[in-house]
mmCIF file of C-alpha atoms and ligand atoms in Angstrom:
data_model
loop_
_atom_site.group_PDB
_atom_site.id
_atom_site.type_symbol
_atom_site.label_atom_id
_atom_site.label_comp_id
_atom_site.label_asym_id
_atom_site.label_seq_id
_atom_site.Cartn_x
_atom_site.Cartn_y
_atom_site.Cartn_z
ATOM 1 C CA MET A 1 135.344 124.794 95.195
ATOM 2 C CA THR A 2 131.447 123.890 94.226
ATOM 3 C CA GLY A 3 128.633 122.722 96.558
ATOM 4 C CA PHE A 4 126.015 119.854 96.328
ATOM 5 C CA VAL A 5 123.330 120.550 98.871
ATOM 6 C CA TYR A 6 121.169 117.762 99.557
ATOM 7 C CA SER A 7 119.421 115.838 101.758
ATOM 8 C CA GLU A 8 117.680 111.811 101.501
ATOM 9 C CA SER A 9 114.750 113.845 103.771
ATOM 10 C CA TYR A 10 114.114 115.691 100.452
ATOM 11 C CA LEU A 11 112.337 112.495 99.550
ATOM 12 C CA ASN A 12 109.944 112.914 102.094
ATOM 13 C CA HIS A 13 107.697 115.330 100.751
ATOM 14 C CA ILE A 14 105.151 112.314 98.860
ATOM 15 C CA THR A 15 102.437 114.580 96.102
ATOM 16 C CA GLY A 16 101.435 111.144 95.062
ATOM 17 C CA THR A 17 100.733 108.900 92.455
ATOM 18 C CA GLY A 18 101.826 110.294 88.518
ATOM 19 C CA HIS A 19 102.258 114.095 90.098
ATOM 20 C CA PRO A 20 105.560 115.363 87.726
ATOM 21 C CA GLU A 21 107.076 116.988 91.032
ATOM 22 C CA SER A 22 108.075 113.284 92.603
ATOM 23 C CA PRO A 23 110.748 112.382 95.034
ATOM 24 C CA ASP A 24 111.672 110.342 92.310
ATOM 25 C CA ARG A 25 113.346 113.457 90.588
ATOM 26 C CA LEU A 26 116.057 114.396 93.726
ATOM 27 C CA LYS A 27 116.478 110.704 93.872
ATOM 28 C CA ALA A 28 117.706 110.104 90.135
ATOM 29 C CA ILE A 29 119.751 113.139 90.573
ATOM 30 C CA ALA A 30 121.489 112.197 93.996
ATOM 31 C CA ASP A 31 121.820 108.514 92.548
ATOM 32 C CA HIS A 32 123.720 109.793 89.034
ATOM 33 C CA VAL A 33 125.980 112.600 90.678
ATOM 34 C CA ARG A 34 126.949 110.206 93.954
ATOM 35 C CA ASN A 35 128.048 107.374 91.349
ATOM 36 C CA SER A 36 129.809 110.079 88.925
ATOM 37 C CA GLU A 37 133.681 110.375 88.434
ATOM 38 C CA TYR A 38 133.137 114.170 89.638
ATOM 39 C CA TRP A 39 131.513 113.636 92.832
ATOM 40 C CA ASN A 40 135.026 113.374 94.841
ATOM 41 C CA SER A 41 135.528 116.887 93.458
ATOM 42 C CA LEU A 42 132.391 118.381 94.937
ATOM 43 C CA LYS A 43 131.943 119.442 98.097
ATOM 44 C CA SER A 44 128.471 117.510 99.862
ATOM 45 C CA ILE A 45 126.336 120.165 101.959
ATOM 46 C CA LYS A 46 123.369 119.031 104.382
ATOM 47 C CA PRO A 47 120.959 121.662 104.740
ATOM 48 C CA ASN A 48 120.760 123.039 108.087
ATOM 49 C CA VAL A 49 117.473 123.058 110.552
ATOM 50 C CA ILE A 50 116.319 126.413 110.707
ATOM 51 C CA SER A 51 114.197 128.212 113.009
ATOM 52 C CA THR A 52 110.237 129.471 111.273
ATOM 53 C CA ASN A 53 112.212 133.394 111.921
ATOM 54 C CA ILE A 54 114.432 132.786 108.825
ATOM 55 C CA ILE A 55 111.100 131.795 106.544
ATOM 56 C CA GLN A 56 109.731 134.890 108.027
ATOM 57 C CA LEU A 57 111.929 137.228 106.228
ATOM 58 C CA ILE A 58 109.463 136.398 102.947
ATOM 59 C CA HIS A 59 106.418 134.773 104.453
ATOM 60 C CA SER A 60 103.637 136.074 107.529
ATOM 61 C CA GLY A 61 103.470 133.820 110.337
ATOM 62 C CA SER A 62 100.441 133.270 109.891
ATOM 63 C CA TYR A 63 101.030 131.896 106.556
ATOM 64 C CA ILE A 64 103.456 129.958 107.615
ATOM 65 C CA ASN A 65 101.174 128.744 110.576
ATOM 66 C CA SER A 66 98.481 127.650 107.762
ATOM 67 C CA VAL A 67 101.231 125.474 105.651
ATOM 68 C CA SER A 68 102.484 123.932 109.138
ATOM 69 C CA GLU A 69 99.373 123.227 110.225
ATOM 70 C CA ALA A 70 97.434 121.717 107.188
ATOM 71 C CA CYS A 71 100.329 119.261 107.054
ATOM 72 C CA GLU A 72 99.846 118.199 110.882
ATOM 73 C CA ASN A 73 96.011 117.538 109.968
ATOM 74 C CA GLY A 74 96.650 115.113 106.671
ATOM 75 C CA PHE A 75 95.210 117.553 104.203
ATOM 76 C CA PRO A 76 96.177 116.342 100.879
ATOM 77 C CA PHE A 77 96.226 120.294 99.114
ATOM 78 C CA LEU A 78 97.357 123.467 99.814
ATOM 79 C CA ASP A 79 96.607 126.593 97.282
ATOM 80 C CA PHE A 80 92.577 125.014 96.361
ATOM 81 C CA GLY A 81 94.370 121.843 95.140
ATOM 82 C CA ASP A 82 97.079 123.094 92.927
ATOM 83 C CA THR A 83 100.086 121.853 95.894
ATOM 84 C CA ALA A 84 100.371 118.587 96.689
ATOM 85 C CA ILE A 85 101.237 118.033 100.279
ATOM 86 C CA CYS A 86 101.561 115.213 102.716
ATOM 87 C CA ARG A 87 102.047 115.379 106.589
ATOM 88 C CA GLU A 88 106.041 115.683 106.489
ATOM 89 C CA SER A 89 105.665 118.608 103.733
ATOM 90 C CA TYR A 90 106.257 121.457 106.194
ATOM 91 C CA SER A 91 109.494 120.303 107.747
ATOM 92 C CA VAL A 92 110.406 119.065 104.072
ATOM 93 C CA ALA A 93 109.834 122.722 102.687
ATOM 94 C CA LYS A 94 111.709 123.980 105.810
ATOM 95 C CA LEU A 95 114.933 121.759 105.095
ATOM 96 C CA ALA A 96 114.649 122.720 101.431
ATOM 97 C CA VAL A 97 115.265 126.658 102.658
ATOM 98 C CA GLY A 98 117.768 125.048 105.391
ATOM 99 C CA GLY A 99 119.758 124.110 102.389
ATOM 100 C CA VAL A 100 119.722 127.210 100.741
ATOM 101 C CA VAL A 101 120.407 128.978 103.864
ATOM 102 C CA GLN A 102 123.423 126.677 104.440
ATOM 103 C CA ALA A 103 124.387 127.205 100.851
ATOM 104 C CA VAL A 104 124.832 131.226 101.428
ATOM 105 C CA ASP A 105 126.320 130.672 104.799
ATOM 106 C CA GLU A 106 129.357 128.172 103.399
ATOM 107 C CA ILE A 107 129.592 130.976 100.413
ATOM 108 C CA PHE A 108 129.655 133.886 102.274
ATOM 109 C CA ASN A 109 132.132 132.170 104.870
ATOM 110 C CA GLY A 110 134.592 131.221 101.742
ATOM 111 C CA ASN A 111 134.232 128.062 102.253
ATOM 112 C CA LEU A 112 132.365 127.319 98.782
ATOM 113 C CA ASP A 113 132.710 129.727 95.526
ATOM 114 C CA ASN A 114 129.079 128.381 94.185
ATOM 115 C CA ALA A 115 127.010 125.487 94.913
ATOM 116 C CA PHE A 116 123.884 124.068 93.190
ATOM 117 C CA CYS A 117 121.045 123.389 96.089
ATOM 118 C CA ALA A 118 119.567 119.988 94.341
ATOM 119 C CA VAL A 119 116.348 120.712 96.924
ATOM 120 C CA ARG A 120 112.268 120.107 97.010
ATOM 121 C CA PRO A 121 109.723 121.324 96.792
ATOM 122 C CA PRO A 122 110.957 124.061 94.622
ATOM 123 C CA GLY A 123 109.543 127.574 95.005
ATOM 124 C CA HIS A 124 109.419 130.467 92.794
ATOM 125 C CA HIS A 125 105.520 129.957 92.525
ATOM 126 C CA ALA A 126 105.121 130.754 96.149
ATOM 127 C CA GLU A 127 103.779 133.988 97.109
ATOM 128 C CA ALA A 128 104.479 136.147 100.517
ATOM 129 C CA GLU A 129 101.002 135.067 101.497
ATOM 130 C CA SER A 130 100.199 131.658 99.454
ATOM 131 C CA ALA A 131 101.440 128.577 98.140
ATOM 132 C CA MET A 132 101.086 128.183 94.388
ATOM 133 C CA GLY A 133 102.150 125.713 92.244
ATOM 134 C CA PHE A 134 104.516 123.063 93.529
ATOM 135 C CA CYS A 135 105.937 125.350 95.819
ATOM 136 C CA LEU A 136 105.485 125.829 99.487
ATOM 137 C CA PHE A 137 108.018 128.414 100.398
ATOM 138 C CA ASN A 138 110.238 130.759 98.119
ATOM 139 C CA ASN A 139 113.503 129.448 98.643
ATOM 140 C CA VAL A 140 115.654 131.751 96.473
ATOM 141 C CA ALA A 141 113.728 135.061 97.512
ATOM 142 C CA ILE A 142 114.481 133.614 101.467
ATOM 143 C CA ALA A 143 117.820 133.392 100.524
ATOM 144 C CA ALA A 144 118.217 136.599 98.935
ATOM 145 C CA LYS A 145 116.881 138.143 101.624
ATOM 146 C CA TYR A 146 118.949 136.056 104.071
ATOM 147 C CA ALA A 147 122.025 137.018 102.409
ATOM 148 C CA GLN A 148 121.444 140.589 102.487
ATOM 149 C CA LYS A 149 120.721 140.647 106.130
ATOM 150 C CA LYS A 150 123.292 138.412 107.289
ATOM 151 C CA TYR A 151 126.263 139.395 105.273
ATOM 152 C CA ASN A 152 125.051 143.000 104.784
ATOM 153 C CA ILE A 153 125.339 142.884 101.425
ATOM 154 C CA GLU A 154 123.102 145.520 99.670
ATOM 155 C CA LYS A 155 122.198 143.875 95.910
ATOM 156 C CA VAL A 156 121.190 140.559 95.011
ATOM 157 C CA LEU A 157 120.433 139.666 91.609
ATOM 158 C CA ILE A 158 117.854 136.518 90.924
ATOM 159 C CA LEU A 159 117.947 135.306 87.329
ATOM 160 C CA ASP A 160 115.240 132.583 86.676
ATOM 161 C CA TRP A 161 115.719 130.348 83.697
ATOM 162 C CA ASP A 162 113.086 127.589 84.730
ATOM 163 C CA VAL A 163 110.546 127.628 81.858
ATOM 164 C CA HIS A 164 107.628 128.850 84.177
ATOM 165 C CA HIS A 165 107.579 132.401 84.912
ATOM 166 C CA GLY A 166 108.364 132.993 88.944
ATOM 167 C CA ASN A 167 105.450 134.838 89.714
ATOM 168 C CA GLY A 168 106.068 134.971 93.546
ATOM 169 C CA THR A 169 109.797 135.851 93.509
ATOM 170 C CA GLN A 170 108.765 138.523 90.978
ATOM 171 C CA HIS A 171 105.610 139.462 93.273
ATOM 172 C CA ILE A 172 108.063 139.338 96.389
ATOM 173 C CA PHE A 173 110.559 141.797 95.195
ATOM 174 C CA ASP A 174 108.383 144.256 92.722
ATOM 175 C CA SER A 175 109.514 147.127 94.397
ATOM 176 C CA ASP A 176 112.350 146.470 95.719
ATOM 177 C CA PRO A 177 115.437 147.941 94.077
ATOM 178 C CA THR A 178 117.999 145.799 95.923
ATOM 179 C CA VAL A 179 117.211 142.542 94.351
ATOM 180 C CA PHE A 180 116.962 142.639 90.341
ATOM 181 C CA TYR A 181 114.526 139.904 89.072
ATOM 182 C CA LEU A 182 115.379 138.615 85.770
ATOM 183 C CA SER A 183 113.455 135.297 84.240
ATOM 184 C CA LEU A 184 112.887 133.563 80.572
ATOM 185 C CA HIS A 185 110.179 131.390 80.570
ATOM 186 C CA GLN A 186 107.510 130.068 78.213
ATOM 187 C CA TYR A 187 104.783 132.821 77.168
ATOM 188 C CA PRO A 188 101.713 132.548 76.998
ATOM 189 C CA PHE A 189 102.271 129.610 79.802
ATOM 190 C CA TYR A 190 101.094 129.047 83.383
ATOM 191 C CA PRO A 191 101.300 130.971 85.945
ATOM 192 C CA GLY A 192 100.224 133.792 83.085
ATOM 193 C CA THR A 193 102.540 136.009 84.509
ATOM 194 C CA GLY A 194 106.083 137.706 83.020
ATOM 195 C CA SER A 195 104.645 139.703 80.218
ATOM 196 C CA LYS A 196 107.584 142.256 79.079
ATOM 197 C CA ASN A 197 105.695 145.325 80.249
ATOM 198 C CA GLU A 198 105.954 143.722 83.635
ATOM 199 C CA THR A 199 108.903 145.963 84.466
ATOM 200 C CA GLY A 200 109.063 146.644 88.800
ATOM 201 C CA THR A 201 106.730 149.087 90.494
ATOM 202 C CA GLY A 202 107.849 152.397 92.699
ATOM 203 C CA ASP A 203 111.069 152.281 93.986
ATOM 204 C CA GLY A 204 111.694 148.833 92.246
ATOM 205 C CA LEU A 205 110.883 150.513 88.694
ATOM 206 C CA GLY A 206 113.414 148.674 86.185
ATOM 207 C CA ALA A 207 114.700 145.954 88.498
ATOM 208 C CA THR A 208 112.234 143.520 86.708
ATOM 209 C CA LYS A 209 113.073 142.126 83.642
ATOM 210 C CA ASN A 210 111.092 139.670 81.739
ATOM 211 C CA PHE A 211 112.192 137.520 78.302
ATOM 212 C CA PRO A 212 108.418 135.814 77.410
ATOM 213 C CA LEU A 213 109.429 133.478 74.710
ATOM 214 C CA SER A 214 106.957 131.588 72.641
ATOM 215 C CA ALA A 215 106.484 127.638 72.693
ATOM 216 C CA GLY A 216 108.980 125.713 70.283
ATOM 217 C CA SER A 217 111.829 128.368 71.510
ATOM 218 C CA GLY A 218 115.547 126.655 72.025
ATOM 219 C CA ASP A 219 118.973 126.583 72.002
ATOM 220 C CA LYS A 220 118.721 130.143 69.405
ATOM 221 C CA GLU A 221 116.653 132.059 71.291
ATOM 222 C CA TYR A 222 118.376 131.412 74.873
ATOM 223 C CA MET A 223 121.831 131.741 73.358
ATOM 224 C CA ASP A 224 120.799 134.685 72.073
ATOM 225 C CA ILE A 225 119.427 136.342 74.925
ATOM 226 C CA PHE A 226 122.620 134.947 77.272
ATOM 227 C CA GLU A 227 124.984 136.352 74.731
ATOM 228 C CA ASN A 228 123.975 139.535 73.622
ATOM 229 C CA ILE A 229 121.642 140.925 76.493
ATOM 230 C CA LEU A 230 122.376 139.463 79.699
ATOM 231 C CA PRO A 231 125.808 140.570 80.391
ATOM 232 C CA GLU A 232 125.291 143.990 80.187
ATOM 233 C CA ILE A 233 122.238 144.287 82.616
ATOM 234 C CA VAL A 234 124.070 142.118 85.077
ATOM 235 C CA ILE A 235 127.527 144.348 84.886
ATOM 236 C CA GLN A 236 125.517 147.132 84.984
ATOM 237 C CA TYR A 237 123.096 145.935 88.310
ATOM 238 C CA SER A 238 126.615 145.088 89.831
ATOM 239 C CA PRO A 239 124.976 142.655 92.634
ATOM 240 C CA SER A 240 127.114 141.592 95.761
ATOM 241 C CA LEU A 241 125.262 137.618 94.868
ATOM 242 C CA ILE A 242 123.737 135.896 92.250
ATOM 243 C CA ILE A 243 120.544 133.341 92.680
ATOM 244 C CA LEU A 244 120.085 131.174 89.694
ATOM 245 C CA SER A 245 116.161 129.156 89.921
ATOM 246 C CA ALA A 246 117.651 126.516 88.046
ATOM 247 C CA GLY A 247 114.463 124.957 86.803
ATOM 248 C CA PHE A 248 115.351 122.430 83.618
ATOM 249 C CA ASP A 249 111.850 122.128 82.042
ATOM 250 C CA ALA A 250 112.808 124.142 79.495
ATOM 251 C CA HIS A 251 114.375 120.805 78.045
ATOM 252 C CA TYR A 252 113.006 119.556 74.770
ATOM 253 C CA ARG A 253 112.270 116.063 76.413
ATOM 254 C CA ASP A 254 110.245 117.847 79.508
ATOM 255 C CA PRO A 255 106.934 116.589 79.249
ATOM 256 C CA ILE A 256 105.024 119.511 80.567
ATOM 257 C CA ALA A 257 106.419 122.400 78.498
ATOM 258 C CA ASN A 258 107.058 123.051 74.875
ATOM 259 C CA MET A 259 110.584 124.346 74.168
ATOM 260 C CA ASN A 260 113.703 123.176 72.641
ATOM 261 C CA VAL A 261 116.522 123.819 75.133
ATOM 262 C CA SER A 262 119.464 121.231 75.103
ATOM 263 C CA GLU A 263 121.582 120.237 77.837
ATOM 264 C CA GLU A 264 124.198 121.560 76.022
ATOM 265 C CA SER A 265 122.906 124.855 75.927
ATOM 266 C CA PHE A 266 122.703 124.297 80.050
ATOM 267 C CA SER A 267 126.028 123.911 79.870
ATOM 268 C CA ARG A 268 126.791 127.082 78.208
ATOM 269 C CA MET A 269 124.166 129.219 79.838
ATOM 270 C CA THR A 270 125.998 128.424 83.115
ATOM 271 C CA LYS A 271 129.319 129.617 81.971
ATOM 272 C CA ILE A 272 128.148 132.911 81.240
ATOM 273 C CA VAL A 273 126.598 132.915 84.330
ATOM 274 C CA VAL A 274 129.562 131.632 86.453
ATOM 275 C CA LYS A 275 131.719 134.228 84.520
ATOM 276 C CA LEU A 276 129.460 137.169 85.107
ATOM 277 C CA SER A 277 129.770 135.871 88.641
ATOM 278 C CA ARG A 278 133.603 136.246 88.805
ATOM 279 C CA GLU A 279 133.595 139.846 87.459
ATOM 280 C CA VAL A 280 130.463 141.138 89.512
ATOM 281 C CA CYS A 281 130.635 139.425 92.636
ATOM 282 C CA GLU A 282 133.754 137.185 93.590
ATOM 283 C CA GLY A 283 131.901 134.069 91.996
ATOM 284 C CA LYS A 284 129.473 133.903 94.604
ATOM 285 C CA LEU A 285 126.580 132.211 92.893
ATOM 286 C CA ILE A 286 123.786 129.679 94.138
ATOM 287 C CA SER A 287 121.710 127.512 91.852
ATOM 288 C CA VAL A 288 118.866 126.310 93.571
ATOM 289 C CA LEU A 289 116.449 123.586 91.428
ATOM 290 C CA GLU A 290 113.199 124.982 90.710
ATOM 291 C CA GLY A 291 111.661 122.406 88.138
ATOM 292 C CA GLY A 292 112.528 119.853 85.526
ATOM 293 C CA TYR A 293 110.249 116.562 84.874
ATOM 294 C CA ASP A 294 111.461 114.587 82.404
ATOM 295 C CA LEU A 295 114.196 112.014 85.062
ATOM 296 C CA ASN A 296 116.780 111.817 82.135
ATOM 297 C CA ALA A 297 116.515 114.840 80.895
ATOM 298 C CA LEU A 298 116.766 116.634 84.163
ATOM 299 C CA VAL A 299 119.934 114.385 85.244
ATOM 300 C CA SER A 300 121.434 115.192 82.013
ATOM 301 C CA SER A 301 121.264 118.155 82.503
ATOM 302 C CA VAL A 302 122.055 118.644 85.897
ATOM 303 C CA GLU A 303 125.324 117.073 85.175
ATOM 304 C CA HIS A 304 125.593 119.692 82.491
ATOM 305 C CA HIS A 305 125.018 122.147 84.546
ATOM 306 C CA LEU A 306 127.152 121.203 87.847
ATOM 307 C CA LYS A 307 130.359 120.280 85.667
ATOM 308 C CA ALA A 308 129.972 123.922 84.160
ATOM 309 C CA LEU A 309 129.783 125.460 88.171
ATOM 310 C CA GLN A 310 133.109 123.839 88.319
ATOM 311 C CA GLY A 311 134.234 125.355 85.564
ATOM 312 C CA ASN A 312 134.515 122.372 83.433
HETATM 313 ZN ZN1 ZN B 401 108.679 125.331 85.826
#
């Protein structure tokens, strides 16, 4: 069974008029999914309220406090103006982490095969010690570390198909051979990282793989990697859990990037990842929303993604 993680509280992170990472994104997804014919076949999951100890698996206490204080004091931005916040943003970001952690628990307790976490704010740009992009806490990095600690698993593979490179996730696990980071992204582009030469450091050398793609790439380039290159990497690494940083901003209609991926390709890409997860880790797969800024494209892509997670 596939889980759908969501909370109305995720709408309380207000980023300001005209900001692409708006509450409307999740509202559009939730309204559509809850009125769909497949809603009853999904398991609705509410996020857990978590303690800061779980966020500290990745972020320092001082960084967490700085986010909390900036929100409490009503500051409009973190990260020198890049990351818009409001008074509620700290508690919403904490609840986003609570959502992915809840998905980890449900999957490892055998209640779910896989899950889609419709959370915000997104996370993959967040570094251990700083907010960046539209990201406060690195949801997928925390989920990986939490799963390793709580369920005593060794290896996790994070696949990031958001159109932007997940600099935060890559850096956090740069020298860690137990978390493989693999990303497809527009390049050169924000945030500037993600060249082919970045393959990990120290013990983690070889556990980072980047597929920088030039602007204008689309279904053909993505499917070529998914069909011909990805399976071997995943099977060879053989993780006990796959986490997907599922941004849908590589869609051809996305207003802030320049790729040409269709929702049909997001479906095919999902099916390949589901199949691989069944081959290597009993289907344990957690998909976590990152970007995606054209509302119609986002809703349609998420629908294709969810149906594929369900095996349809
Ligand atoms: Zn993105």
